[in-house]
Coordinates of C-alpha atoms in Angstrom, one line a residue:
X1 CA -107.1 -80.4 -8.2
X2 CA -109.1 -81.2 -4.9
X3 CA -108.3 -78.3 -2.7
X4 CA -106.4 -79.8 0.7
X5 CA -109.3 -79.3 3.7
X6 CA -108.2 -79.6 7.8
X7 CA -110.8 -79.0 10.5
X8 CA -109.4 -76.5 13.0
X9 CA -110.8 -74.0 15.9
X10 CA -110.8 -70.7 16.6
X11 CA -108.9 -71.4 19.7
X12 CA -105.7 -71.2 17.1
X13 CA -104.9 -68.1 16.7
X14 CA -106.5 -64.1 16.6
X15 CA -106.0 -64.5 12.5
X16 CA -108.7 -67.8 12.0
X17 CA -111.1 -66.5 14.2
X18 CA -111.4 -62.7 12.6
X19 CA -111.5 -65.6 9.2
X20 CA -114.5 -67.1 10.4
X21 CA -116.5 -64.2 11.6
X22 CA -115.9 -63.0 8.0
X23 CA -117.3 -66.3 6.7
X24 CA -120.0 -66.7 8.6
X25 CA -121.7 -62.8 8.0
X26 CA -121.3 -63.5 4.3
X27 CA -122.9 -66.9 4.5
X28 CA -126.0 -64.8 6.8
X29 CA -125.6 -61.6 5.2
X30 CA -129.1 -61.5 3.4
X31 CA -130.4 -63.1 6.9
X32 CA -128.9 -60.1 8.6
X33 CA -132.3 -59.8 10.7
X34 CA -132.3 -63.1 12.2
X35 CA -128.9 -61.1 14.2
X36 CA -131.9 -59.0 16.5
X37 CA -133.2 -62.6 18.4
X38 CA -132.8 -61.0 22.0
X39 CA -130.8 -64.5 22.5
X40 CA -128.2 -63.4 19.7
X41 CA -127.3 -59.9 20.8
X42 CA -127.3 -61.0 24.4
X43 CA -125.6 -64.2 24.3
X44 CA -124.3 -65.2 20.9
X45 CA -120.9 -63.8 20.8
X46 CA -120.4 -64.0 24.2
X47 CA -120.7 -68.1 23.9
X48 CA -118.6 -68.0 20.9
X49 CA -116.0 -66.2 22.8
X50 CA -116.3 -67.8 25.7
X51 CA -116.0 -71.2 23.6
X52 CA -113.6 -70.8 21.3
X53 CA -112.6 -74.4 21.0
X54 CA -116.4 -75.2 20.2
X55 CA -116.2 -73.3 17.0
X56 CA -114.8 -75.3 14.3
X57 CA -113.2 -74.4 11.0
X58 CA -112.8 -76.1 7.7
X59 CA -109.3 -74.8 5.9
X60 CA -108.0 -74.7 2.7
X61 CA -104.4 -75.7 3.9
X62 CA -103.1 -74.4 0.5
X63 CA -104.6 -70.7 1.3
X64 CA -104.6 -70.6 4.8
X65 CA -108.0 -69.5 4.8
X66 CA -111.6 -71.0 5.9
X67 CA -114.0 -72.0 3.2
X68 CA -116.9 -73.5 5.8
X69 CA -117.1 -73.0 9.6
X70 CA -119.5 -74.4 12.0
X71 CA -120.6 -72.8 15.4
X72 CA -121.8 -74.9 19.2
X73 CA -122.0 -74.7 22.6
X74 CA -121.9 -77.4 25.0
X75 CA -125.1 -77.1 27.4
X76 CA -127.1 -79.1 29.6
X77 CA -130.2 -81.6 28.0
X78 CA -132.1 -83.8 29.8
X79 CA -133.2 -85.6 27.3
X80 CA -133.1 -84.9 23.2
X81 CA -136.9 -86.2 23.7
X82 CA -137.6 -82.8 25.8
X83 CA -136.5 -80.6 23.6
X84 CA -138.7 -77.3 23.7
X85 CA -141.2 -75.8 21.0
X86 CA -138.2 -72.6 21.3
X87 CA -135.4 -73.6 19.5
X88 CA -132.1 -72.0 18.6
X89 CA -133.2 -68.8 21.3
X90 CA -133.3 -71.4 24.0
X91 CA -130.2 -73.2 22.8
X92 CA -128.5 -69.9 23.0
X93 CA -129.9 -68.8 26.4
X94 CA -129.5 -72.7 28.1
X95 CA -126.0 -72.6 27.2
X96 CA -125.3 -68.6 28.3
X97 CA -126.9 -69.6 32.1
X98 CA -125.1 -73.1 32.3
X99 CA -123.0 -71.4 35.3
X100 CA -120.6 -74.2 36.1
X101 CA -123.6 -77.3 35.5
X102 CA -121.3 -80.2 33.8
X103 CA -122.6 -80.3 30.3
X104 CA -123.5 -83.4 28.5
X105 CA -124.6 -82.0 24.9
X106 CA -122.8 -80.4 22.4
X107 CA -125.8 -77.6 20.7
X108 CA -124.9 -76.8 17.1
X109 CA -125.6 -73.1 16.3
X110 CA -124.8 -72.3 12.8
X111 CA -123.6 -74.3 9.8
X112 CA -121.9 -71.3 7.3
X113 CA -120.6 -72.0 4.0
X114 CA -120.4 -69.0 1.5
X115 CA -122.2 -69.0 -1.6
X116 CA -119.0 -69.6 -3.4
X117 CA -118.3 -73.1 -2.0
X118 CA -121.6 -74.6 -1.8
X119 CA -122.8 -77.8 -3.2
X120 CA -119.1 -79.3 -2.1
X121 CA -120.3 -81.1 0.4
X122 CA -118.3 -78.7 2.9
X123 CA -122.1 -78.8 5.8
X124 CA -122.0 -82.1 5.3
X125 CA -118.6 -82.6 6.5
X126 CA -118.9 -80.1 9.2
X127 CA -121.8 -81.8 10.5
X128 CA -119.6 -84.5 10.8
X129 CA -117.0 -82.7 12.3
X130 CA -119.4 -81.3 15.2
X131 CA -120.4 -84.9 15.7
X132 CA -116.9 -86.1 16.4
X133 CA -116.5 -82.9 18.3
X134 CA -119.0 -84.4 20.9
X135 CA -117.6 -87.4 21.0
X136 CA -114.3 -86.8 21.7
X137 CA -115.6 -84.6 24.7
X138 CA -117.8 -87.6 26.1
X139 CA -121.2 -86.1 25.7
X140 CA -124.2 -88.0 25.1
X141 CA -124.9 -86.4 21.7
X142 CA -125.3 -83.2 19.2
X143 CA -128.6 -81.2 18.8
X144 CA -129.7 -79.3 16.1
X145 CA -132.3 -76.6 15.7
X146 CA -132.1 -77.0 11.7
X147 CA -133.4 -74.3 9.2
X148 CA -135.2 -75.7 6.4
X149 CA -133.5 -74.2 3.8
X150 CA -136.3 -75.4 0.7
X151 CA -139.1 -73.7 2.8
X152 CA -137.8 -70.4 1.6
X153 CA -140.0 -71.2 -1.2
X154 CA -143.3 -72.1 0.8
X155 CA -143.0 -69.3 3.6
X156 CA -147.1 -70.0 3.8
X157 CA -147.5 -73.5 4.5
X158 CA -147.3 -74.8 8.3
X159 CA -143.9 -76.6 9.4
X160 CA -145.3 -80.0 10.6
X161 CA -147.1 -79.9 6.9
X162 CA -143.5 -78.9 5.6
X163 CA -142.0 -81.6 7.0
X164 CA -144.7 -84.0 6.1
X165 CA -143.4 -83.5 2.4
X166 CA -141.2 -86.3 0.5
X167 CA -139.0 -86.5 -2.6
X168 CA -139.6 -89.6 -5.6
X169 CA -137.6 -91.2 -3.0
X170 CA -139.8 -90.9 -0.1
X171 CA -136.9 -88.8 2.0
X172 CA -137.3 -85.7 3.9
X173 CA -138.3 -83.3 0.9
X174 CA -136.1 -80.5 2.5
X175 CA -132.9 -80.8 1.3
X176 CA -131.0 -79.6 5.1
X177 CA -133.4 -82.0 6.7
X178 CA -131.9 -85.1 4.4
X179 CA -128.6 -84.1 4.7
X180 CA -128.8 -84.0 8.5
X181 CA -130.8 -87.0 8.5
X182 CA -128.5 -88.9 6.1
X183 CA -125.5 -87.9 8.5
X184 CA -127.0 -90.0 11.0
X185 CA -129.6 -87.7 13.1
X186 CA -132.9 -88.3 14.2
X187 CA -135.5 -85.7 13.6
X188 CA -137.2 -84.7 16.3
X189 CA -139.8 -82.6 15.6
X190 CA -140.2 -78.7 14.3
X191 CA -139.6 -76.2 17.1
X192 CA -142.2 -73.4 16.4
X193 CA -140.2 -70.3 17.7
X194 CA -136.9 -71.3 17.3
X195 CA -136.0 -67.7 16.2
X196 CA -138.2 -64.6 17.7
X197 CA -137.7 -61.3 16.2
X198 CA -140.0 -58.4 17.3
X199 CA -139.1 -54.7 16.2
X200 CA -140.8 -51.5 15.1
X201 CA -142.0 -51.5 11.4
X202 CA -139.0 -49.2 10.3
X203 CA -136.9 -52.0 11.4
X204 CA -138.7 -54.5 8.6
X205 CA -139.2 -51.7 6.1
X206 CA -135.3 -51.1 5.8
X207 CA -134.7 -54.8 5.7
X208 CA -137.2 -55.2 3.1
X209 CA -137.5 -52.3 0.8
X210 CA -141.0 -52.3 1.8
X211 CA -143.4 -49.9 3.4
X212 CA -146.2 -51.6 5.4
X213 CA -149.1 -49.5 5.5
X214 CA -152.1 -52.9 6.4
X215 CA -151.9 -54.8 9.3
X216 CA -151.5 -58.8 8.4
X217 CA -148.5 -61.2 7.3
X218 CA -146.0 -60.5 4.3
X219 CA -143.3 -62.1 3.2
X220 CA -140.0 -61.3 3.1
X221 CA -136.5 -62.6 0.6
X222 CA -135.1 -65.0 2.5
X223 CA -137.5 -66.2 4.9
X224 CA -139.7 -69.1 5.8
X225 CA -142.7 -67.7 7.5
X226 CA -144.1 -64.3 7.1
X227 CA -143.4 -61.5 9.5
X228 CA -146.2 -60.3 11.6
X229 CA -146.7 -56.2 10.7
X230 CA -148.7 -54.9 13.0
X231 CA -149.8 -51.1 12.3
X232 CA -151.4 -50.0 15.2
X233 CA -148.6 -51.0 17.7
X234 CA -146.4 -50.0 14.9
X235 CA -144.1 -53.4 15.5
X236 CA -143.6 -56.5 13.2
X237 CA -142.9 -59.9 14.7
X238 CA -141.1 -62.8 12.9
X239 CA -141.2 -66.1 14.2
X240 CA -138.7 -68.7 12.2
X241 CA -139.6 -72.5 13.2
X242 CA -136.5 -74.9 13.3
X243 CA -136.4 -78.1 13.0
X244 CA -134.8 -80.3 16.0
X245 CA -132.4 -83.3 15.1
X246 CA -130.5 -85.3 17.8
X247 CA -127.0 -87.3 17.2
X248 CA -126.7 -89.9 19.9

């Protein structure tokens, strides 16, 4: 039997909200670097905090507990047309510095549904739910620095060449893309450092299991670009590109 689903916020109660940050590091667990963006460790729980009503979760009524939650901010856009090359760093950072501006945009941050509950349609519906979200607070639209999630398998090939890729069906070949695009958005165009992580090599070797003795690119589980290891500095930079999608 189809379990019983209600969209709620963390605004609820202390219970739902400890819920959803349990959710959403097991959805990102293997991701855990993407945490060390100067915009996430300076911003990101302050926003969510600061916005509880903003963070949306989908609950199994019979349970009691979340099975997908979704994470925005409302910020202030121009236009979705002037979106930046940054993408979710600058989200982050735009919404953190608002300081009293009226927003008209509802940013989407994160999109987590645990392995256990995937391929039910659960970011799909959350999408949805962040879209309705916007309206109901008269602003203009949703954006969306989306992660690619099929380019975890071509972490060397370019992002506008990514998203140049199509199914037998002559969609978006990324299957996050489609979705988003099938809900309704408009792709934008790829956001070359939407993510910008730069620590000391130890950092990546633990995150890895690697040990980086050459200067140059490598790989990572998980990733869809290379990190940067640079020897002589001793650092390693990794810079994710997003994807931007608007919601009028």
């Amino acid at each position: 039997m189809a379990a019983k689903l209600a969209i709620r916020s963390r605004a609820e109660s202390p219970e739902l909200r400890k819920a959803a940050l349990a959710i959403e590091q097991a959805a990102w667990e293997e991701l855990g670097y993407l945490n060390y963006t100067r915009a996430h460790y300076e911003h990101y729980q302050d926003l969510l905090d600061a916005y509880p009503e903003y963070q949306l979760c989908l609950v199994d009524e019979e349970t009691g507990y979340p099975v997908a939650v979704a994470n925005s901010v409302p910020f202030v856009c121009s236009s979705p047309d002037d979106l930046p090359p940054e993408g979710w760093d600058w989200l982050v950072e735009t919404a953190a510095g608002r300081q009293g501006k009226q927003a008209n945009m509802l940013g989407a941050l994160a999109v987590s549904v645990p392995a256990i509950h995937r391929s039910k349609g659960y970011a799909r519906l959350m999408i949805r739910s962040l879209i309705g979200l916007a309206e109901s607070n008269e602003f203009n639209g949703v954006v969306v620095p989306v992660r690619p999630t099929g380019k975890v398998k071509h972490p060397w090939t370019p992002i506008a060449e990514y998203l140049s890729w199509t199914d037998p069906k002559g969609r978006p070949y990324d299957p996050w893309v489609r979705s988003h695009l099938a809900s309704g958005g408009r792709l934008v165009g790829p956001c070359e450092r939407s993510m910008v992580v730069h620590e000391p090599i130890g950092f990546w070797e633990n995150w890895s299991k690697k040990r980086f003795q050459q200067t140059g690119p490598y790989a990572l589980k998980g990733a869809i670009v290379p990190v940067k290891i640079d020897v002589d500095k001793q650092t390693g930079t990794y810079e994710e590109p997003n994807v931007w999608v608007a919601y009028s």
